[in-house]
Amino acid sequence: MKHLGIAIMFIASLCCAQTADTFQPSATNVWGAEYPRVDNEGRVQVRIKAPDASKVKLNFWSGPKLDMVKQPDGLWTVTTPPLVPGLHYYTINIDGAEVSDLNTHAFFGGTKEASAVEVPEPGSTYYSIQDVPHGQVREVWYNSKVTGTWRHALVYLPPKYDTQNRVRYPVLYLQHGAGEDETGWVRQGHANFILDNLIASKTCKPMIIVMAYGYARRAGQAAPDLTGKPFGSPEMLKAMQDMAAAFEDDVTQVLIPYIDATFRTLSDRDHRAMAGLSMGGMQTFQITLDHLDLFSYIGGFSGAGGMLVLGDRKLDPKTDYNGVFGDPAAFAKKVHLLWIGVGTQEPERMRAGLQRLHTSLQEADIQHVFYESPGTDHEWQTWRRDLKDFAPRLFNIGEVK
Amino acid sequence: MKHLGIAIMFIASLCCAQTADTFQPSATNVWGAEYPRVDNEGRVQVRIKAPDASKVKLNFWSGPKLDMVKQPDGLWTVTTPPLVPGLHYYTINIDGAEVSDLNTHAFFGGTKEASAVEVPEPGSTYYSIQDVPHGQVREVWYNSKVTGTWRHALVYLPPKYDTQNRVRYPVLYLQHGAGEDETGWVRQGHANFILDNLIASKTCKPMIIVMAYGYARRAGQAAPDLTGKPFGSPEMLKAMQDMAAAFEDDVTQVLIPYIDATFRTLSDRDHRAMAGLSMGGMQTFQITLDHLDLFSYIGGFSGAGGMLVLGDRKLDPKTDYNGVFGDPAAFAKKVHLLWIGVGTQEPERMRAGLQRLHTSLQEADIQHVFYESPGTDHEWQTWRRDLKDFAPRLFNIGEVK
C-alpha cells in the first residue's frame, strides 16, 4: 500500500545522518529530511529536486537571495554565508513559481505556509523545551458578534493551572505580525517554552497568554473595492483603519470577556497586558492607549506607534493617542510598563522610527523601556528576545524587587 | 514596510470574490486566495503562477492527475472532473519539482506539508463548527523514557471539562495514518468538531481524545541501515516491527500513565478505547489485542490486522493475535466493541483485505461492526464518517439503549 510505503520511507530515512562536516539537519525539518542543514558557523545548505527546471533561486526573506546550482542528479543546491541565529523564513523560486521547500515544516508567514530554517544560538536554551514543568497551549474558538464569524485563538496556560484550581492568573494578549496568524507565537516564537523556562526559574510570574487572529472585518461590511487604488490612497488607508477598528472592537468587546469567562483570570486592568510584533505592536499601541481602563502593561516589538514610526514626524504628546502622553505623572500612575524593542539589523525605516519614538518619549518625560536586540533583523529571534525581556517585567506592581 | 504591504494585500484581496459560475474558494485556502475553488458539482479549479515553467502537473493523491495549461499571463490552470466530497490532498509538479500550492493551508500528509482542497458534502454539518458548546484541543509534551525524546500529542477535552471539575471522563486514543502526524485528526479530520456536535446532540458520551505521534525509535537504538535492502526484505520488516514495538511501549508504558496523571480520566479498561486510520488502525489492533488489560473498545479505520489485511490469507482465530479470537464468548465478554471500516472506493487490496478480515471474524463468531463508507477512497471523508459512526458506540456498556 502507498501508506505502508511511506512508513518504510520513514524508516529508511533514519539511516543516512552521517556527514563529515558540522552540518546538521535543521530543527524545522520534517522527519528524515537531511536538508536544509546548518553548520556551526550558521551556514545553511538548501537542496531541492527539480530535474527539468531551468532556473532555481533561494529567497531568504531577511537574508540572502541566491541562485541555486543544478547537480547532475537533478538536485539543486546552494550554501549561504553564515546567518545570524534564529528562525529564517524562505521560499524557493522554480522557473518563476514561488514555492515552499517540502523538506521543512510549514510556518504561516507572508500570508502563506512558508519554509523556515532554524540557526541555533549557541548557549541559548531559553526558547527550547527543557525538563521543567510545562504549560499547555489550548485552541479555542469564539463566536464574535463584531465580525459575525467564529474566530480561532491559542491560549497558553501556565504549569499547575489544572491542579491549583483556585488560583487566578494575569493575562498577556500577544499578537503576531502582518502576514502571520495566531499560530506564530507558538510555532515560530516558542512563546510557550520561553514562558515555561522563565516561570521555572522564577524569573517571571505565571501568566496566561492569549494569541488571537489579528485580522477582522465587521459583520455585514462589504469588502472594500480597492481596484485601481494606489498604495497609500485615501481608500486604502480607510480600509486599513476599518480593519484596525474592527479588530480593536473584537478584542475589547468579545475576546477579553470570552477569556475572562472561560479561564481563571485576574480581570482587572492591573493584571492585563498587551504586546505584539510589527503590525501587532501597532495594534497594541492603538488598542491599549484607547483603553487604559483595560490595560496597564504595553509592549511594542519592532512595531509601535503606527504612522508615527512609519512616517517621519515626532510624537506630539499633547495630541497623539488622545493626549495620554501629555501628563507624564498621570501616565506613569496608569501605565506600569511601556516597552519598545527593535533589532539592530532591522530595516532603517523601522529602526529609525522606533528610535525617534524612544527619543520623543524621553523628551516627553514618559517612563519606558527601550530594548535593542543585537545583530537581529525584523525576524523571530528579535521577538523571542523581546518576550524574554518583556515578560519578567509584567505583573510585579507593588512588589519590592 | 514589507509587512505593512502584506496587510494591504490582505485588504485588497477581499474585493474580488465575484464569479458568474458556482465556483467558491476552498475552505482550506489562505486568506484572500481565490484558488483552488470548488463548484456545486465538486469540480475543482487549481491555479498557480509559474511564468517560466515548461510543464506543470496537478496531482491529487487519490484522484485525477492532470496536465495544467499555461495562460498568457503566466498562470497555469486546470479544472478537474467532479470529485467526491471531502478533503483531498494534492501537490503540483513544476518542471519535475514536487511542491505544494501556497494558496492553501498546509496539511501534514505523505511526510510533507501538503496542499488540500475541501469539497463540501451537501447537507453534512457534522464535521464543521456549529453553535454548540465546544471542547478544547490542548497541546501536551511528554518525556518518553522509551524513546528518550520529548513527544508531542494533542488532547481534545469535552465541553464543561473545566467547569465540572469533579467529573472524570473515558478516553479514546485516536491515531493518524502513515505519513501524517498527531495534528491530522484535528486539522484534516475535524475530530474536535465531530465530537462537539455528537456530544451536543447527546449522540455520544463526553470523552477525552488523545492524538499521539505515531512513530517511535527506542532510546539508544541506532537507525536501521536499509541501504540496498529491497521493499519487504527481512531487514525492512524487522525495522518496521521495531518501530511498532517501540510505539506500543511508548503508548502503554508512558503515554497512558501520563494522560491518566494529567487529566481527569476514568482509567480502567472499560473506559479506554483505541482507534486509528490506515497505519494507525494496524497499530490499534496490535496494541489493543496485546493489552486487553488496558483496552475494551477497538476501531480499525481503513487499516486493521496488519499483514492479515495486506497479505492474502484469512485470520486464524486460534493462533493470530495470541489466539484472542479463539474463544468468541470470552472475547465478547472482554471486548465491548470491535469495529472495522473501509471506503467503497479504496484500493482493491485494502478493500478486499478488510472484507476478508470481516468474513474471517464472522466465521469465527466474533461480534463486530463492519462499516462501509459509500463512494469514498482512502481519504479523510471516510475517516470522518468512521469516527461519526464509531464514537457513539463507545462507553455505553451496561446501559439500556
PDB file of C-alpha atoms in Angstrom, chain A residues 1-12 14-15 30-31 48-54 61-62 91 94-100 102 104-106 108 110-113 129-132 134-141 143 150 154 162 165 177-181 186-187 192-193 213 215 217 223-227 231 236 239-240 243 258 262-263 278-279 307 310 347 349-350 378 383, chain B residues 1-12 14-15 30-31 48-54 61-62 91 94-100 102 104-106 108 110-113 129-132 134-141 143 150 154 162 165 177-181 186-187 192-193 213 215 217 223-227 231 236 239-240 243 258 262-263 278-279 307 310 347 349-350 378 383:
ATOM      1  CA  MET A   1       0.000   0.000   0.000  1.00  0.00           C
ATOM      2  CA  LYS A   2       1.064   3.562  -0.575  1.00  0.00           C
ATOM      3  CA  HIS A   3       0.858   4.392   3.120  1.00  0.00           C
ATOM      4  CA  LEU A   4       2.846   1.377   4.138  1.00  0.00           C
ATOM      5  CA  GLY A   5       5.455   2.538   1.662  1.00  0.00           C
ATOM      6  CA  ILE A   6       5.583   5.876   3.432  1.00  0.00           C
ATOM      7  CA  ALA A   7       6.224   4.185   6.763  1.00  0.00           C
ATOM      8  CA  ILE A   8       9.084   2.318   5.145  1.00  0.00           C
ATOM      9  CA  MET A   9      10.463   5.506   3.610  1.00  0.00           C
ATOM     10  CA  PHE A  10      10.451   6.955   7.094  1.00  0.00           C
ATOM     11  CA  ILE A  11      12.438   4.061   8.473  1.00  0.00           C
ATOM     12  CA  ALA A  12      14.845   4.133   5.558  1.00  0.00           C
ATOM     13  CA  LEU A  14      16.724   7.224   9.563  1.00  0.00           C
ATOM     14  CA  CYS A  15      19.898   5.643   8.269  1.00  0.00           C
ATOM     15  CA  VAL A  30      10.128  17.056   8.536  1.00  0.00           C
ATOM     16  CA  TRP A  31      11.219  13.609   9.663  1.00  0.00           C
ATOM     17  CA  ILE A  48      15.569  20.672  -3.822  1.00  0.00           C
ATOM     18  CA  LYS A  49      14.806  18.205  -6.598  1.00  0.00           C
ATOM     19  CA  ALA A  50      13.758  19.943  -9.827  1.00  0.00           C
ATOM     20  CA  PRO A  51      15.274  17.889 -12.651  1.00  0.00           C
ATOM     21  CA  ASP A  52      13.628  19.769 -15.533  1.00  0.00           C
ATOM     22  CA  ALA A  53      13.815  23.327 -14.214  1.00  0.00           C
ATOM     23  CA  SER A  54      15.972  25.900 -15.950  1.00  0.00           C
ATOM     24  CA  TRP A  61      13.085  36.976   3.287  1.00  0.00           C
ATOM     25  CA  SER A  62      15.508  38.731   5.625  1.00  0.00           C
ATOM     26  CA  THR A  91      10.843  30.314  -0.258  1.00  0.00           C
ATOM     27  CA  ILE A  94      11.376  27.443  -9.582  1.00  0.00           C
ATOM     28  CA  ASP A  95      11.095  28.820 -13.104  1.00  0.00           C
ATOM     29  CA  GLY A  96       9.145  31.791 -11.817  1.00  0.00           C
ATOM     30  CA  ALA A  97       6.944  29.886  -9.356  1.00  0.00           C
ATOM     31  CA  GLU A  98       7.344  30.860  -5.719  1.00  0.00           C
ATOM     32  CA  VAL A  99       7.055  27.688  -3.631  1.00  0.00           C
ATOM     33  CA  SER A 100       7.953  26.281  -0.243  1.00  0.00           C
ATOM     34  CA  LEU A 102       8.739  20.479   1.344  1.00  0.00           C
ATOM     35  CA  THR A 104      10.690  21.719   6.238  1.00  0.00           C
ATOM     36  CA  HIS A 105       7.561  22.095   8.278  1.00  0.00           C
ATOM     37  CA  ALA A 106       5.330  24.976   7.266  1.00  0.00           C
ATOM     38  CA  PHE A 108       2.487  30.686   8.413  1.00  0.00           C
ATOM     39  CA  GLY A 110       3.774  36.307   4.355  1.00  0.00           C
ATOM     40  CA  THR A 111       0.175  35.038   4.007  1.00  0.00           C
ATOM     41  CA  LYS A 112       1.462  31.609   3.074  1.00  0.00           C
ATOM     42  CA  GLU A 113       2.714  28.366   4.584  1.00  0.00           C
ATOM     43  CA  ILE A 129      11.917  22.646  25.508  1.00  0.00           C
ATOM     44  CA  GLN A 130      13.604  21.854  28.827  1.00  0.00           C
ATOM     45  CA  ASP A 131      12.945  19.374  31.598  1.00  0.00           C
ATOM     46  CA  VAL A 132      10.810  21.808  33.597  1.00  0.00           C
ATOM     47  CA  HIS A 134       5.224  22.727  31.045  1.00  0.00           C
ATOM     48  CA  GLY A 135       2.147  24.789  30.495  1.00  0.00           C
ATOM     49  CA  GLN A 136      -0.345  23.758  27.847  1.00  0.00           C
ATOM     50  CA  VAL A 137      -1.406  25.581  24.724  1.00  0.00           C
ATOM     51  CA  ARG A 138      -5.120  25.345  24.064  1.00  0.00           C
ATOM     52  CA  GLU A 139      -7.067  26.023  20.915  1.00  0.00           C
ATOM     53  CA  VAL A 140     -10.260  27.959  21.475  1.00  0.00           C
ATOM     54  CA  TRP A 141     -12.996  29.147  19.115  1.00  0.00           C
ATOM     55  CA  ASN A 143     -18.175  33.489  18.134  1.00  0.00           C
ATOM     56  CA  TRP A 150     -16.053  32.016  14.521  1.00  0.00           C
ATOM     57  CA  LEU A 154      -4.394  29.930  21.033  1.00  0.00           C
ATOM     58  CA  ASP A 162      -5.174  22.452  36.243  1.00  0.00           C
ATOM     59  CA  ASN A 165      -7.715  25.210  40.650  1.00  0.00           C
ATOM     60  CA  GLY A 177       2.741  40.321  12.664  1.00  0.00           C
ATOM     61  CA  ALA A 178       1.160  41.098   9.303  1.00  0.00           C
ATOM     62  CA  GLY A 179       1.083  38.059   7.045  1.00  0.00           C
ATOM     63  CA  GLU A 180       1.291  35.747  10.069  1.00  0.00           C
ATOM     64  CA  ASP A 181      -1.527  34.379  12.183  1.00  0.00           C
ATOM     65  CA  VAL A 186       3.933  29.205  19.437  1.00  0.00           C
ATOM     66  CA  ARG A 187       5.201  27.645  16.187  1.00  0.00           C
ATOM     67  CA  ASN A 192       5.219  28.517  25.406  1.00  0.00           C
ATOM     68  CA  PHE A 193       8.759  27.256  26.015  1.00  0.00           C
ATOM     69  CA  TYR A 213      -6.089  36.154  14.959  1.00  0.00           C
ATOM     70  CA  TYR A 215      -7.459  40.476  11.169  1.00  0.00           C
ATOM     71  CA  ARG A 217     -13.911  42.813   9.185  1.00  0.00           C
ATOM     72  CA  ALA A 223     -15.132  44.046   1.338  1.00  0.00           C
ATOM     73  CA  PRO A 224     -13.521  47.286   0.212  1.00  0.00           C
ATOM     74  CA  ASP A 225     -13.159  47.708  -3.534  1.00  0.00           C
ATOM     75  CA  LEU A 226      -9.559  48.816  -3.890  1.00  0.00           C
ATOM     76  CA  THR A 227      -9.315  48.129  -7.616  1.00  0.00           C
ATOM     77  CA  PHE A 231      -0.743  52.258  -2.260  1.00  0.00           C
ATOM     78  CA  MET A 236      -6.698  52.094   1.202  1.00  0.00           C
ATOM     79  CA  ALA A 239      -9.778  50.154   4.624  1.00  0.00           C
ATOM     80  CA  MET A 240      -6.830  49.658   6.986  1.00  0.00           C
ATOM     81  CA  MET A 243      -9.800  46.639   9.812  1.00  0.00           C
ATOM     82  CA  TYR A 258     -14.686  35.481  26.493  1.00  0.00           C
ATOM     83  CA  THR A 262     -13.552  30.854  30.147  1.00  0.00           C
ATOM     84  CA  PHE A 263     -10.340  30.880  32.186  1.00  0.00           C
ATOM     85  CA  SER A 278       5.327  44.550  13.892  1.00  0.00           C
ATOM     86  CA  MET A 279       1.671  45.071  12.886  1.00  0.00           C
ATOM     87  CA  MET A 307       2.264  56.139  11.364  1.00  0.00           C
ATOM     88  CA  LEU A 310       6.416  54.566   9.701  1.00  0.00           C
ATOM     89  CA  PRO A 347      15.426  47.980   8.013  1.00  0.00           C
ATOM     90  CA  ARG A 349      12.863  52.929   8.375  1.00  0.00           C
ATOM     91  CA  MET A 350      11.698  50.705  11.251  1.00  0.00           C
ATOM     92  CA  HIS A 378      12.838  42.038  11.529  1.00  0.00           C
ATOM     93  CA  TRP A 383      10.824  38.850  19.100  1.00  0.00           C
TER      94      TRP A 383
ATOM     95  CA  MET B   1       7.388  48.440   5.168  1.00  0.00           C
ATOM     96  CA  LYS B   2       7.141  44.962   3.748  1.00  0.00           C
ATOM     97  CA  HIS B   3       4.769  43.829   6.487  1.00  0.00           C
ATOM     98  CA  LEU B   4       2.521  46.830   6.093  1.00  0.00           C
ATOM     99  CA  GLY B   5       2.361  45.940   2.429  1.00  0.00           C
ATOM    100  CA  ILE B   6       1.166  42.469   3.347  1.00  0.00           C
ATOM    101  CA  ALA B   7      -1.648  43.914   5.450  1.00  0.00           C
ATOM    102  CA  ILE B   8      -2.675  45.986   2.472  1.00  0.00           C
ATOM    103  CA  MET B   9      -2.520  42.980   0.146  1.00  0.00           C
ATOM    104  CA  PHE B  10      -4.866  41.231   2.547  1.00  0.00           C
ATOM    105  CA  ILE B  11      -7.344  44.066   2.411  1.00  0.00           C
ATOM    106  CA  ALA B  12      -7.093  44.322  -1.354  1.00  0.00           C
ATOM    107  CA  LEU B  14     -11.125  40.971  -0.032  1.00  0.00           C
ATOM    108  CA  CYS B  15     -12.605  42.734  -3.022  1.00  0.00           C
ATOM    109  CA  VAL B  30      -5.248  31.026   2.995  1.00  0.00           C
ATOM    110  CA  TRP B  31      -6.938  34.382   3.327  1.00  0.00           C
ATOM    111  CA  ILE B  48      -0.542  28.571  -9.922  1.00  0.00           C
ATOM    112  CA  LYS B  49       1.843  31.211 -11.206  1.00  0.00           C
ATOM    113  CA  ALA B  50       4.866  29.723 -12.947  1.00  0.00           C
ATOM    114  CA  PRO B  51       5.675  32.024 -15.864  1.00  0.00           C
ATOM    115  CA  ASP B  52       8.911  30.326 -16.952  1.00  0.00           C
ATOM    116  CA  ALA B  53       7.970  26.675 -16.405  1.00  0.00           C
ATOM    117  CA  SER B  54       7.691  24.324 -19.344  1.00  0.00           C
ATOM    118  CA  TRP B  61      -3.158  11.686  -4.384  1.00  0.00           C
ATOM    119  CA  SER B  62      -6.468   9.840  -4.505  1.00  0.00           C
ATOM    120  CA  THR B  91       0.696  18.539  -4.872  1.00  0.00           C
ATOM    121  CA  ILE B  94       6.667  22.145 -11.724  1.00  0.00           C
ATOM    122  CA  ASP B  95       9.347  21.035 -14.165  1.00  0.00           C
ATOM    123  CA  GLY B  96       9.963  17.904 -12.127  1.00  0.00           C
ATOM    124  CA  ALA B  97       9.792  19.550  -8.692  1.00  0.00           C
ATOM    125  CA  GLU B  98       7.001  18.303  -6.430  1.00  0.00           C
ATOM    126  CA  VAL B  99       5.692  21.281  -4.479  1.00  0.00           C
ATOM    127  CA  SER B 100       2.668  22.459  -2.545  1.00  0.00           C
ATOM    128  CA  LEU B 102       0.831  28.137  -1.479  1.00  0.00           C
ATOM    129  CA  THR B 104      -3.923  26.577   0.588  1.00  0.00           C
ATOM    130  CA  HIS B 105      -3.063  25.952   4.188  1.00  0.00           C
ATOM    131  CA  ALA B 106      -0.671  23.090   4.776  1.00  0.00           C
ATOM    132  CA  PHE B 108       0.790  17.206   7.105  1.00  0.00           C
ATOM    133  CA  GLY B 110       2.831  11.975   2.846  1.00  0.00           C
ATOM    134  CA  THR B 111       5.642  13.138   5.193  1.00  0.00           C
ATOM    135  CA  LYS B 112       5.239  16.670   3.903  1.00  0.00           C
ATOM    136  CA  GLU B 113       3.187  19.834   4.385  1.00  0.00           C
ATOM    137  CA  ILE B 129     -18.077  24.182  13.594  1.00  0.00           C
ATOM    138  CA  GLN B 130     -21.608  24.755  14.889  1.00  0.00           C
ATOM    139  CA  ASP B 131     -23.113  26.981  17.540  1.00  0.00           C
ATOM    140  CA  VAL B 132     -22.867  24.330  20.250  1.00  0.00           C
ATOM    141  CA  HIS B 134     -17.026  23.441  22.186  1.00  0.00           C
ATOM    142  CA  GLY B 135     -14.356  21.329  23.733  1.00  0.00           C
ATOM    143  CA  GLN B 136     -10.754  22.491  23.632  1.00  0.00           C
ATOM    144  CA  VAL B 137      -7.780  20.888  21.957  1.00  0.00           C
ATOM    145  CA  ARG B 138      -4.648  21.061  24.063  1.00  0.00           C
ATOM    146  CA  GLU B 139      -1.046  20.580  23.072  1.00  0.00           C
ATOM    147  CA  VAL B 140       0.958  18.491  25.522  1.00  0.00           C
ATOM    148  CA  TRP B 141       4.581  17.423  25.600  1.00  0.00           C
ATOM    149  CA  ASN B 143       9.161  12.998  28.113  1.00  0.00           C
ATOM    150  CA  TRP B 150      10.060  14.806  24.160  1.00  0.00           C
ATOM    151  CA  LEU B 154      -2.943  16.758  21.012  1.00  0.00           C
ATOM    152  CA  ASP B 162     -13.066  22.976  33.115  1.00  0.00           C
ATOM    153  CA  ASN B 165     -14.181  19.791  37.811  1.00  0.00           C
ATOM    154  CA  GLY B 177      -2.034   7.291   9.231  1.00  0.00           C
ATOM    155  CA  ALA B 178       1.459   6.722   7.831  1.00  0.00           C
ATOM    156  CA  GLY B 179       2.967   9.930   6.501  1.00  0.00           C
ATOM    157  CA  GLU B 180       0.668  12.007   8.723  1.00  0.00           C
ATOM    158  CA  ASP B 181       1.215  13.113  12.295  1.00  0.00           C
ATOM    159  CA  VAL B 186      -7.898  17.874  14.179  1.00  0.00           C
ATOM    160  CA  ARG B 187      -6.624  19.716  11.081  1.00  0.00           C
ATOM    161  CA  ASN B 192     -12.961  18.134  17.659  1.00  0.00           C
ATOM    162  CA  PHE B 193     -15.988  19.455  15.760  1.00  0.00           C
ATOM    163  CA  TYR B 213       2.663  10.985  17.286  1.00  0.00           C
ATOM    164  CA  TYR B 215       6.395   6.932  15.142  1.00  0.00           C
ATOM    165  CA  ARG B 217      12.511   4.542  17.950  1.00  0.00           C
ATOM    166  CA  ALA B 223      18.783   3.907  12.985  1.00  0.00           C
ATOM    167  CA  PRO B 224      18.464   0.803  10.799  1.00  0.00           C
ATOM    168  CA  ASP B 225      20.777   0.692   7.796  1.00  0.00           C
ATOM    169  CA  LEU B 226      18.439  -0.251   4.981  1.00  0.00           C
ATOM    170  CA  THR B 227      20.774   0.740   2.171  1.00  0.00           C
ATOM    171  CA  PHE B 231      10.949  -3.456  -0.179  1.00  0.00           C
ATOM    172  CA  MET B 236      12.944  -3.816   6.418  1.00  0.00           C
ATOM    173  CA  ALA B 239      12.809  -2.261  11.179  1.00  0.00           C
ATOM    174  CA  MET B 240       9.041  -1.858  10.936  1.00  0.00           C
ATOM    175  CA  MET B 243       9.189   0.831  15.257  1.00  0.00           C
ATOM    176  CA  TYR B 258       0.947  10.468  31.576  1.00  0.00           C
ATOM    177  CA  THR B 262      -2.539  14.823  33.801  1.00  0.00           C
ATOM    178  CA  PHE B 263      -6.272  14.724  33.068  1.00  0.00           C
ATOM    179  CA  SER B 278      -4.619   3.074   7.991  1.00  0.00           C
ATOM    180  CA  MET B 279      -1.250   2.511   9.746  1.00  0.00           C
ATOM    181  CA  MET B 307      -0.335  -8.401   7.329  1.00  0.00           C
ATOM    182  CA  LEU B 310      -2.228  -6.533   3.414  1.00  0.00           C
ATOM    183  CA  PRO B 347      -7.799   0.485  -3.488  1.00  0.00           C
ATOM    184  CA  ARG B 349      -6.029  -4.587  -1.860  1.00  0.00           C
ATOM    185  CA  MET B 350      -7.234  -2.620   1.186  1.00  0.00           C
ATOM    186  CA  HIS B 378      -8.510   6.011   1.324  1.00  0.00           C
ATOM    187  CA  TRP B 383     -12.361   8.526   8.424  1.00  0.00           C
TER     188      TRP B 383
END
